[in-house]
PDB file of C-alpha atoms in Angstrom:
ATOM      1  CA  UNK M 211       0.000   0.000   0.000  1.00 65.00           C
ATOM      2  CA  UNK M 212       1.322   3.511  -0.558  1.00 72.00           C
ATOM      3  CA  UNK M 213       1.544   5.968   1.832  1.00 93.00           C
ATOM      4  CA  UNK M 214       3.508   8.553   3.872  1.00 96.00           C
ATOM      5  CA  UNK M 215       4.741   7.457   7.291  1.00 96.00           C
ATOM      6  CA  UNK M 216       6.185   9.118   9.965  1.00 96.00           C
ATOM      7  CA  UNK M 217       7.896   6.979  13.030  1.00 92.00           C
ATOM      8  CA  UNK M 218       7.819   7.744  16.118  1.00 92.00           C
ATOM      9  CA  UNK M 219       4.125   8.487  17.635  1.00 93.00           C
ATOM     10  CA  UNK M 220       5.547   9.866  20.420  1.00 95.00           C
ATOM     11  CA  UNK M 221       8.274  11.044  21.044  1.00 94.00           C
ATOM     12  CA  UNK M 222       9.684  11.944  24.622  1.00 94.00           C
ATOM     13  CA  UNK M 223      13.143  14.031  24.854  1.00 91.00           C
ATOM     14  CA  UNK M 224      14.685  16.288  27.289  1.00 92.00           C
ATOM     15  CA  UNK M 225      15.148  19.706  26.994  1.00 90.00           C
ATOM     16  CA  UNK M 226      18.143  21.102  25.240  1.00 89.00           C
ATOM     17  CA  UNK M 227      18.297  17.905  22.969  1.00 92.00           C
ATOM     18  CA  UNK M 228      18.191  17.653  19.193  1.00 94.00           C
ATOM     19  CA  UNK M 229      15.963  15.442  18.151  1.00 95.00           C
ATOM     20  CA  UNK M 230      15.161  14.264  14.246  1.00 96.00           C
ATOM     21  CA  UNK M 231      11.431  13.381  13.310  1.00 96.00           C
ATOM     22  CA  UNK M 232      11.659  10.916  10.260  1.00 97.00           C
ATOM     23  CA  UNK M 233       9.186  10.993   7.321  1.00 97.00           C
ATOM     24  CA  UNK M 234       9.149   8.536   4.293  1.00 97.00           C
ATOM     25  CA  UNK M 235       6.577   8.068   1.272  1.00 97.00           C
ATOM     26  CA  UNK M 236       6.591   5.405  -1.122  1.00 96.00           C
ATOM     27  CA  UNK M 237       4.334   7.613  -3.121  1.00 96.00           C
ATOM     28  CA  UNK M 238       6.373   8.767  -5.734  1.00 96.00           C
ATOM     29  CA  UNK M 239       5.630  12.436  -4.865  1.00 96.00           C
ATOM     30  CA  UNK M 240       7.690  14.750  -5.739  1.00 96.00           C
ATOM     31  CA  UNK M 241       7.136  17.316  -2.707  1.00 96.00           C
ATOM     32  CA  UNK M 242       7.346  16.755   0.793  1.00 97.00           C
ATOM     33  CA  UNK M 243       5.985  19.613   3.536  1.00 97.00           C
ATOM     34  CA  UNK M 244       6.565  20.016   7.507  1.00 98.00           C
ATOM     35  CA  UNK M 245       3.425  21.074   9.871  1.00 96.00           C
ATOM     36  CA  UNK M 246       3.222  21.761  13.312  1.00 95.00           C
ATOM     37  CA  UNK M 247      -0.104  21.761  15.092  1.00 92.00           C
ATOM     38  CA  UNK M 248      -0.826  23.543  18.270  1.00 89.00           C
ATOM     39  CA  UNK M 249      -4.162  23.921  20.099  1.00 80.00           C
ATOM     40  CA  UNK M 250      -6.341  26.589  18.044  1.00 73.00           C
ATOM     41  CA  UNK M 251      -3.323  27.021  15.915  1.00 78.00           C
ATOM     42  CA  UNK M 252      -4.159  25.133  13.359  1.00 85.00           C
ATOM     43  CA  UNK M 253      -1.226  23.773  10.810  1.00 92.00           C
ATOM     44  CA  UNK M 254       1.751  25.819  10.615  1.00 93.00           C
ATOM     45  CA  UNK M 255       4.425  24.958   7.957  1.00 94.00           C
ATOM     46  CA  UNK M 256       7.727  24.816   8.830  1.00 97.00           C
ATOM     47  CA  UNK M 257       9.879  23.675   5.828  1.00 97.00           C
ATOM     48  CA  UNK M 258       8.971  22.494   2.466  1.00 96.00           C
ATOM     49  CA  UNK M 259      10.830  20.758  -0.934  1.00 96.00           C
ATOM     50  CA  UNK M 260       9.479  20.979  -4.094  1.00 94.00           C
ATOM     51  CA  UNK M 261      11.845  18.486  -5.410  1.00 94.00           C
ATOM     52  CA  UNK M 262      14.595  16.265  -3.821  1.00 95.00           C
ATOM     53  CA  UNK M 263      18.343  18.043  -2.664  1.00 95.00           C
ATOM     54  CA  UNK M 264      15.793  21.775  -3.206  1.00 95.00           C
ATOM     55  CA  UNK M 265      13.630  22.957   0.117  1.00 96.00           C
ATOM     56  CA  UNK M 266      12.291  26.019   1.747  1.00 95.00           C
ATOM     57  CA  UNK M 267      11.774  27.800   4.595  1.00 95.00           C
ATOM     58  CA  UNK M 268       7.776  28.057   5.450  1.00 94.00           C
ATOM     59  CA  UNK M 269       6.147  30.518   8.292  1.00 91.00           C
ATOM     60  CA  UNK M 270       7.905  28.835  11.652  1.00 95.00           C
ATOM     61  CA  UNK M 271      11.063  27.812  10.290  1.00 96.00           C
ATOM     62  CA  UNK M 272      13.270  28.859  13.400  1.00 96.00           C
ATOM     63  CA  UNK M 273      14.884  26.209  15.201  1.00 96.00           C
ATOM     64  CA  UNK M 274      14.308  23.435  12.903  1.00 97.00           C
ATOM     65  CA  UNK M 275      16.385  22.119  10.138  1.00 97.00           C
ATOM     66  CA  UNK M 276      15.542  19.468   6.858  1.00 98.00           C
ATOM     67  CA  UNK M 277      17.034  17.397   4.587  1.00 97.00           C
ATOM     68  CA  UNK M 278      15.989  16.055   1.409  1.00 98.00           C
ATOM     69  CA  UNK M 279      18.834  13.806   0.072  1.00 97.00           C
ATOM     70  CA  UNK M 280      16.104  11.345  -1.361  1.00 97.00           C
ATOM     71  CA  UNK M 281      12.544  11.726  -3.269  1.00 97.00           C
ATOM     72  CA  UNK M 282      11.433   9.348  -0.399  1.00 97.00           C
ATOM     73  CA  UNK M 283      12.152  10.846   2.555  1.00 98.00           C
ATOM     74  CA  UNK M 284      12.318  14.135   4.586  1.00 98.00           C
ATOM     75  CA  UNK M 285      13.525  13.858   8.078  1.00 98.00           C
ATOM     76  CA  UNK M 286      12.745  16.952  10.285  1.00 97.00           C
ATOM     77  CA  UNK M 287      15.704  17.970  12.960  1.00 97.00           C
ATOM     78  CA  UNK M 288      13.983  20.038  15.991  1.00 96.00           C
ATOM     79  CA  UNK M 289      16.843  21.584  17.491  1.00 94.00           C
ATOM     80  CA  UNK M 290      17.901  23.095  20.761  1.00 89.00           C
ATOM     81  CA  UNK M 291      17.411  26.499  19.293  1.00 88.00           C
ATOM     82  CA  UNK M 292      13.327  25.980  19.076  1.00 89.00           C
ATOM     83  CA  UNK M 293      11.986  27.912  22.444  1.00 88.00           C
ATOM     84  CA  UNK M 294       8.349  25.516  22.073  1.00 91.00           C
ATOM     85  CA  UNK M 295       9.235  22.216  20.769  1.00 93.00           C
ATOM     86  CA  UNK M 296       6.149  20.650  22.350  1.00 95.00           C
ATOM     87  CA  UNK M 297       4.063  19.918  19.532  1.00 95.00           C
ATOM     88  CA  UNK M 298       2.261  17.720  17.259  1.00 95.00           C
ATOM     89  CA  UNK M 299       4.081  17.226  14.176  1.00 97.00           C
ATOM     90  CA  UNK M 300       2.643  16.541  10.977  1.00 96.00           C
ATOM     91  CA  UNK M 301       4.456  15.553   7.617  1.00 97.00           C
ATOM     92  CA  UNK M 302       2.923  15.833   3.745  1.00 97.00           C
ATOM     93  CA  UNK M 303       3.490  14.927   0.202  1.00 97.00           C
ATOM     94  CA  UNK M 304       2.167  16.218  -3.400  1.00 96.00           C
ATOM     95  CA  UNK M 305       2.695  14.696  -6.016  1.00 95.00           C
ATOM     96  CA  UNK M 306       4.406  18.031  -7.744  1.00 92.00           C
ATOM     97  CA  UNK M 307       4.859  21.011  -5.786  1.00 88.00           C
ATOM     98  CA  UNK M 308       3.619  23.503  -8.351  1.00 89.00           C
ATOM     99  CA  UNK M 309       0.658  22.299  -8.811  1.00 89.00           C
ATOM    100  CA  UNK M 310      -2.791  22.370  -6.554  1.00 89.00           C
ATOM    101  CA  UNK M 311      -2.852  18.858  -6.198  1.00 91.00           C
ATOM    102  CA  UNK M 312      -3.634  17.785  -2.214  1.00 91.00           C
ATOM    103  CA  UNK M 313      -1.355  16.479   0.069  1.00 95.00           C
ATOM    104  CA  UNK M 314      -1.209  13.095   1.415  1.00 96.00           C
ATOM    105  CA  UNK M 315      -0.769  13.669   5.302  1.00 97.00           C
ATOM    106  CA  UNK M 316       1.157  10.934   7.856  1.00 96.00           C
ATOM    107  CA  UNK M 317      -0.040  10.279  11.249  1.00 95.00           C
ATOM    108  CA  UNK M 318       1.478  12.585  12.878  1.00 95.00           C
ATOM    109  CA  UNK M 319       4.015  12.729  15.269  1.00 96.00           C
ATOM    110  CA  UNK M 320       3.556  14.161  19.301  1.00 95.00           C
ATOM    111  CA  UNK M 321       6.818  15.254  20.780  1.00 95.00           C
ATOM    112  CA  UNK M 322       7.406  16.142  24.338  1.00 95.00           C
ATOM    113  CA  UNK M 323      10.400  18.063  26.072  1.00 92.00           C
ATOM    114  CA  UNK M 324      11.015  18.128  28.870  1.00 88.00           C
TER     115      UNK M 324
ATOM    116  CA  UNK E 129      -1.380  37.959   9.308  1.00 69.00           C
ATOM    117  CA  UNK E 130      -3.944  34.967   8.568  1.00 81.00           C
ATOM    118  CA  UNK E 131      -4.878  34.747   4.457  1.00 91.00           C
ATOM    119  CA  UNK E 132      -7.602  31.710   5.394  1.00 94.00           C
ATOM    120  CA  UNK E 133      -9.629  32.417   7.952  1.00 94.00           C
ATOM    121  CA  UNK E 134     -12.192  29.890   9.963  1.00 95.00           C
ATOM    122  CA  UNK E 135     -13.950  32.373  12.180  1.00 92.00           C
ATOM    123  CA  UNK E 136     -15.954  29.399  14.134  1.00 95.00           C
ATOM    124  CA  UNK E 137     -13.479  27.321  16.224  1.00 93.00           C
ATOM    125  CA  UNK E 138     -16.291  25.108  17.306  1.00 96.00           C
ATOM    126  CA  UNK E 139     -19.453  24.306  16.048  1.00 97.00           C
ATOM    127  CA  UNK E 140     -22.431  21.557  17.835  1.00 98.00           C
ATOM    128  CA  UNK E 141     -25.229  19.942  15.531  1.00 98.00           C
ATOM    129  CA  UNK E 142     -27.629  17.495  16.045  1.00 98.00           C
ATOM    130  CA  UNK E 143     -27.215  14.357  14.284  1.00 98.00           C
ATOM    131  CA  UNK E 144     -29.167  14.267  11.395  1.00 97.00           C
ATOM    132  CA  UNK E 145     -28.912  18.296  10.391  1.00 98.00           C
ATOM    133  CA  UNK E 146     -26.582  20.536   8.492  1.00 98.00           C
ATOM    134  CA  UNK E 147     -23.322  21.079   9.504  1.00 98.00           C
ATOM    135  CA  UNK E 148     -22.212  24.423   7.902  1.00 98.00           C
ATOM    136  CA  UNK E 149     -18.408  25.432   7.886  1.00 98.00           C
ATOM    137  CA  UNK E 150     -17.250  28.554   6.536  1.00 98.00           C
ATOM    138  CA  UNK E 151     -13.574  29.573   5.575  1.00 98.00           C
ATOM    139  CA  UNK E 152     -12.866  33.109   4.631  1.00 97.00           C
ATOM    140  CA  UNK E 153      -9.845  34.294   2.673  1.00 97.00           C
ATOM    141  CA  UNK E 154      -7.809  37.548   1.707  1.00 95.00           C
ATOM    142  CA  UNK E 155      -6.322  37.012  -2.017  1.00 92.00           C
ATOM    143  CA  UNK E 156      -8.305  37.434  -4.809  1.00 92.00           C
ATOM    144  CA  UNK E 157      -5.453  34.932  -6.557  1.00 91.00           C
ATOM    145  CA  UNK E 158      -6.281  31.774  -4.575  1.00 93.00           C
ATOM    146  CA  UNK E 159      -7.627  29.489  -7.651  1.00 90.00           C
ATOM    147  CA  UNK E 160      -7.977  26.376  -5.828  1.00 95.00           C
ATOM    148  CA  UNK E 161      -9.628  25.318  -2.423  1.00 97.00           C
ATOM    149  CA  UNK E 162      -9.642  21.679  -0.200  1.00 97.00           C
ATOM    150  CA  UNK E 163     -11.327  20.476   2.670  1.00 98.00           C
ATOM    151  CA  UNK E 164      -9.908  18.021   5.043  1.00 97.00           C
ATOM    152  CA  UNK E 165     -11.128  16.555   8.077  1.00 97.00           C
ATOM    153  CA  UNK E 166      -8.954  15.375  10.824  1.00 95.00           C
ATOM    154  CA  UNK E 167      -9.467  13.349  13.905  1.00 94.00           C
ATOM    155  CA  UNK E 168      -7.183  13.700  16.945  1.00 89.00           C
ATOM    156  CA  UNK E 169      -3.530  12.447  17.099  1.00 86.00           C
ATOM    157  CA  UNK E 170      -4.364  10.841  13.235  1.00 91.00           C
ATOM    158  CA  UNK E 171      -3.214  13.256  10.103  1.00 93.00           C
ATOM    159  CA  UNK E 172      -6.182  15.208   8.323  1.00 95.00           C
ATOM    160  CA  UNK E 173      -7.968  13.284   5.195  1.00 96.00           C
ATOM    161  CA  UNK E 174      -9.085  14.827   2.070  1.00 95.00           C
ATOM    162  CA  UNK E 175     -12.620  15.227   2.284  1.00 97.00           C
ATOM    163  CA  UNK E 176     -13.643  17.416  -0.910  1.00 97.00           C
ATOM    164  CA  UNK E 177     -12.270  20.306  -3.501  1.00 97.00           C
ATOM    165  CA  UNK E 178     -13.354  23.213  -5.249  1.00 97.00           C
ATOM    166  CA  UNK E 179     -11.639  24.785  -7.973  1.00 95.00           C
ATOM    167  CA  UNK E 180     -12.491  28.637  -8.631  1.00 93.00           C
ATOM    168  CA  UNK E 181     -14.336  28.160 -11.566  1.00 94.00           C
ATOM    169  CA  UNK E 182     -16.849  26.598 -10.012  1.00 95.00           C
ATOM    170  CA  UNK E 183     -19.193  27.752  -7.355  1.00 95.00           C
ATOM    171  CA  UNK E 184     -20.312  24.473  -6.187  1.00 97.00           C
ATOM    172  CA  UNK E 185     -18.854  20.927  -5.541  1.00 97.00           C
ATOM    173  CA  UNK E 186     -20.181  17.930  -4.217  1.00 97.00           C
ATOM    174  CA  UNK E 187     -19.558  14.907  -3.277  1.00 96.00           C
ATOM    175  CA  UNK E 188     -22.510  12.110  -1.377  1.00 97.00           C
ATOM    176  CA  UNK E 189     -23.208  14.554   1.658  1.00 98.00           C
ATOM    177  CA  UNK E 190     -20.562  16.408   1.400  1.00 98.00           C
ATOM    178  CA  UNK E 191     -20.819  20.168  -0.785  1.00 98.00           C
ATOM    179  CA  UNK E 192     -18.798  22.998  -1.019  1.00 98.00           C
ATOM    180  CA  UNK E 193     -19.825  26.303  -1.927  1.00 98.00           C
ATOM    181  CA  UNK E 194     -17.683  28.921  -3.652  1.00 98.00           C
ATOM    182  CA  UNK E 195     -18.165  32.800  -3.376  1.00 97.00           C
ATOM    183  CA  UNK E 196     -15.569  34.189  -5.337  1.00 95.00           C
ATOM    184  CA  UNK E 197     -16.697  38.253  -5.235  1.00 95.00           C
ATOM    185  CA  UNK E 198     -17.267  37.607  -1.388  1.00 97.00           C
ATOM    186  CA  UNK E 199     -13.758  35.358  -0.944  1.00 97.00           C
ATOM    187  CA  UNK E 200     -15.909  33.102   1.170  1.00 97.00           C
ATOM    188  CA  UNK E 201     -16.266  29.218   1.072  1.00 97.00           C
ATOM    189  CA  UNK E 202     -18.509  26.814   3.079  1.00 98.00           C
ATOM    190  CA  UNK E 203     -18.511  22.952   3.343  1.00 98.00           C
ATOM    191  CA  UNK E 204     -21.825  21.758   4.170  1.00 98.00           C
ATOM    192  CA  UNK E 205     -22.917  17.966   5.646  1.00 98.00           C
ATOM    193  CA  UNK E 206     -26.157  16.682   5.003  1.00 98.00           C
ATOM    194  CA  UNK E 207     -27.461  14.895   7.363  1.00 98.00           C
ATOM    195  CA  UNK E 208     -24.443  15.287  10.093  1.00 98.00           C
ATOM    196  CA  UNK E 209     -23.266  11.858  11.599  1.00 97.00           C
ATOM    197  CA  UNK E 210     -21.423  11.278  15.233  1.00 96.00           C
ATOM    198  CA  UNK E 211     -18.850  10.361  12.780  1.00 96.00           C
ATOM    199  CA  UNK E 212     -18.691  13.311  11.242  1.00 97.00           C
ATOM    200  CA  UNK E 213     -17.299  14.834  14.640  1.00 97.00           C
ATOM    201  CA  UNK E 214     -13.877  15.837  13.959  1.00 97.00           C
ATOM    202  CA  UNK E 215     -11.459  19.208  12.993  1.00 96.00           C
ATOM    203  CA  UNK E 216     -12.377  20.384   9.488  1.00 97.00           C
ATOM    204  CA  UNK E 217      -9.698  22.533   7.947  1.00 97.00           C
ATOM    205  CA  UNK E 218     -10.083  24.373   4.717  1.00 97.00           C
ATOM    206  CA  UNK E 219      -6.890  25.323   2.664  1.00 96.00           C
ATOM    207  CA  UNK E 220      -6.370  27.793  -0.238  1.00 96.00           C
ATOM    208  CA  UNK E 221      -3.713  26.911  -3.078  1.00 94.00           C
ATOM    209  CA  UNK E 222      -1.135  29.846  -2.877  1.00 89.00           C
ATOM    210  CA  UNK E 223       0.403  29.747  -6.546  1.00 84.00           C
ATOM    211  CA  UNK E 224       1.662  33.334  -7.386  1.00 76.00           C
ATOM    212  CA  UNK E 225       4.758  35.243  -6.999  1.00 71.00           C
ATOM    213  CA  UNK E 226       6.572  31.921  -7.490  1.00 75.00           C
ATOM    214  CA  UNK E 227       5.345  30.453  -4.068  1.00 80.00           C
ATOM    215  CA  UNK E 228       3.133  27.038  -4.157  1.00 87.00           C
ATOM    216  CA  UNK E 229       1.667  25.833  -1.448  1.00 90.00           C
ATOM    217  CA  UNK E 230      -1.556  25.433   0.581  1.00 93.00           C
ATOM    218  CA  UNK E 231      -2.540  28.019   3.155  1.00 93.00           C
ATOM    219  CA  UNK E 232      -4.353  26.211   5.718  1.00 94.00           C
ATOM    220  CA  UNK E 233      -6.907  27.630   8.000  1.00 94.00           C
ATOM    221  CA  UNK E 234      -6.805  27.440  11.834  1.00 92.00           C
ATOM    222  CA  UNK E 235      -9.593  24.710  11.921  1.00 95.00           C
ATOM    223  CA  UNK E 236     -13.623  24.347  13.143  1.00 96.00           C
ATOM    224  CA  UNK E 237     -13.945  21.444  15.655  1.00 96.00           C
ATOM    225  CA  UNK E 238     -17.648  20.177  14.842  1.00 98.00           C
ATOM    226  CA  UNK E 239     -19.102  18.187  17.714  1.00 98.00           C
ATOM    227  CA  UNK E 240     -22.243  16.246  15.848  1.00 98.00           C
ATOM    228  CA  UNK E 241     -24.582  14.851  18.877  1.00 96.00           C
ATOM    229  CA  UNK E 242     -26.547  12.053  18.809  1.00 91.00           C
TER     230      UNK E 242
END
């Protein structure tokens, strides 16, 4: 079955540690996007690659860091430097990232610092 | 400042009447509009789209309602199931000024009760 998945649920780590959320999608989709939801927030993006080795910054992109060395995967690094880690964190893909196609969204993963 | 609006953070129905969800936006250039729905600690779903040349989309009970001159959409359920209980997010495809990507709005939780 294709799909996007994103490992762990949860995620416990202590404060002051970088931690690296991993996302992979055997979808074939060229683009591959970072959210983080907060109560009444709703989804803020924090990075975002249109295509593999390319990404951008999105609205929150302070204290977090990306890679996208592979069309299948796009691990998210929340570092030290990010004053409200505690989140839920959300990973999507498109299939091309010009064009209005949806995203696919993982599961999600919940991180706690403390 | 917030392009995609949701106005309502909550919203209570009685099972078996319409659910009505309204999403507000700021750019005139938005050309392409989704619903998802998303249940807690899962990733949202795709639920239904509307493309601005339309003013109306549906989908079983599912319909979405385009107001182009008003920048105003609404995603109606009829009738409204306890499974229908959920956060509903609308999102407007941002794909000018060589930027492309969804703007998401902060959410409506609907509570449908039986």
């Amino acid at each position: 079955d294709g799909g996007i998945t994103q490992s762990p649920k949860y995620l416990f780590r202590k404060e002051g540690q970088n931690v690296t959320l991993s996302c992979e999608q055997n979808l074939n989709h060229d683009a591959m996007y970072w959210y983080r939801q907060d109560p009444g927030q709703g989804l803020r993006l924090i990075y975002y690659s249109q295509i593999v080795n390319d990404f951008q910054k999105g609205d929150i992109a302070e204290g977090y860091s990306v890679s996208r060395e592979k069309k299948e995967s796009f691990p998210l690094t929340v570092t030290s430097a990010q004053k409200n880690p505690t989140a839920f964190y959300l990973c999507a893909s498109s299939p091309s990232g010009t064009h209005p196609y949806g995203y696919t969204f993982g599961s999600g993963t919940r991180l706690t610092v403390v | 400042d917030q392009q995609v609006k949701q106005n309502s953070p909550s919203l209570s129905v009685q099972e078996g009447r319409i659910s009505i969800l309204n999403c507000d936006y700021t750019n005139s250039m938005f050309d392409y509009f989704l619903w998802y729905k998303k249940y807690p600690a899962e990733g949202p779903t795709f639920l239904i789209s509307i493309s601005s040349i339309k003013d109306k989309n549906e989908d079983g009970r599912f319909t979405v309602f385009l107001n182009k001159s008003a920048k105003h959409l609404s995603l109606h359920i009829v009738p409204s199931q306890p499974g229908d209980s959920a956060v509903y997010f609308c999102a407007a495809w941002e794909g000018t000024s060589g930027t492309y990507k969804y703007i998401f709005g902060t959410g409506t939780r609907l509570k449908v009760l039986a």
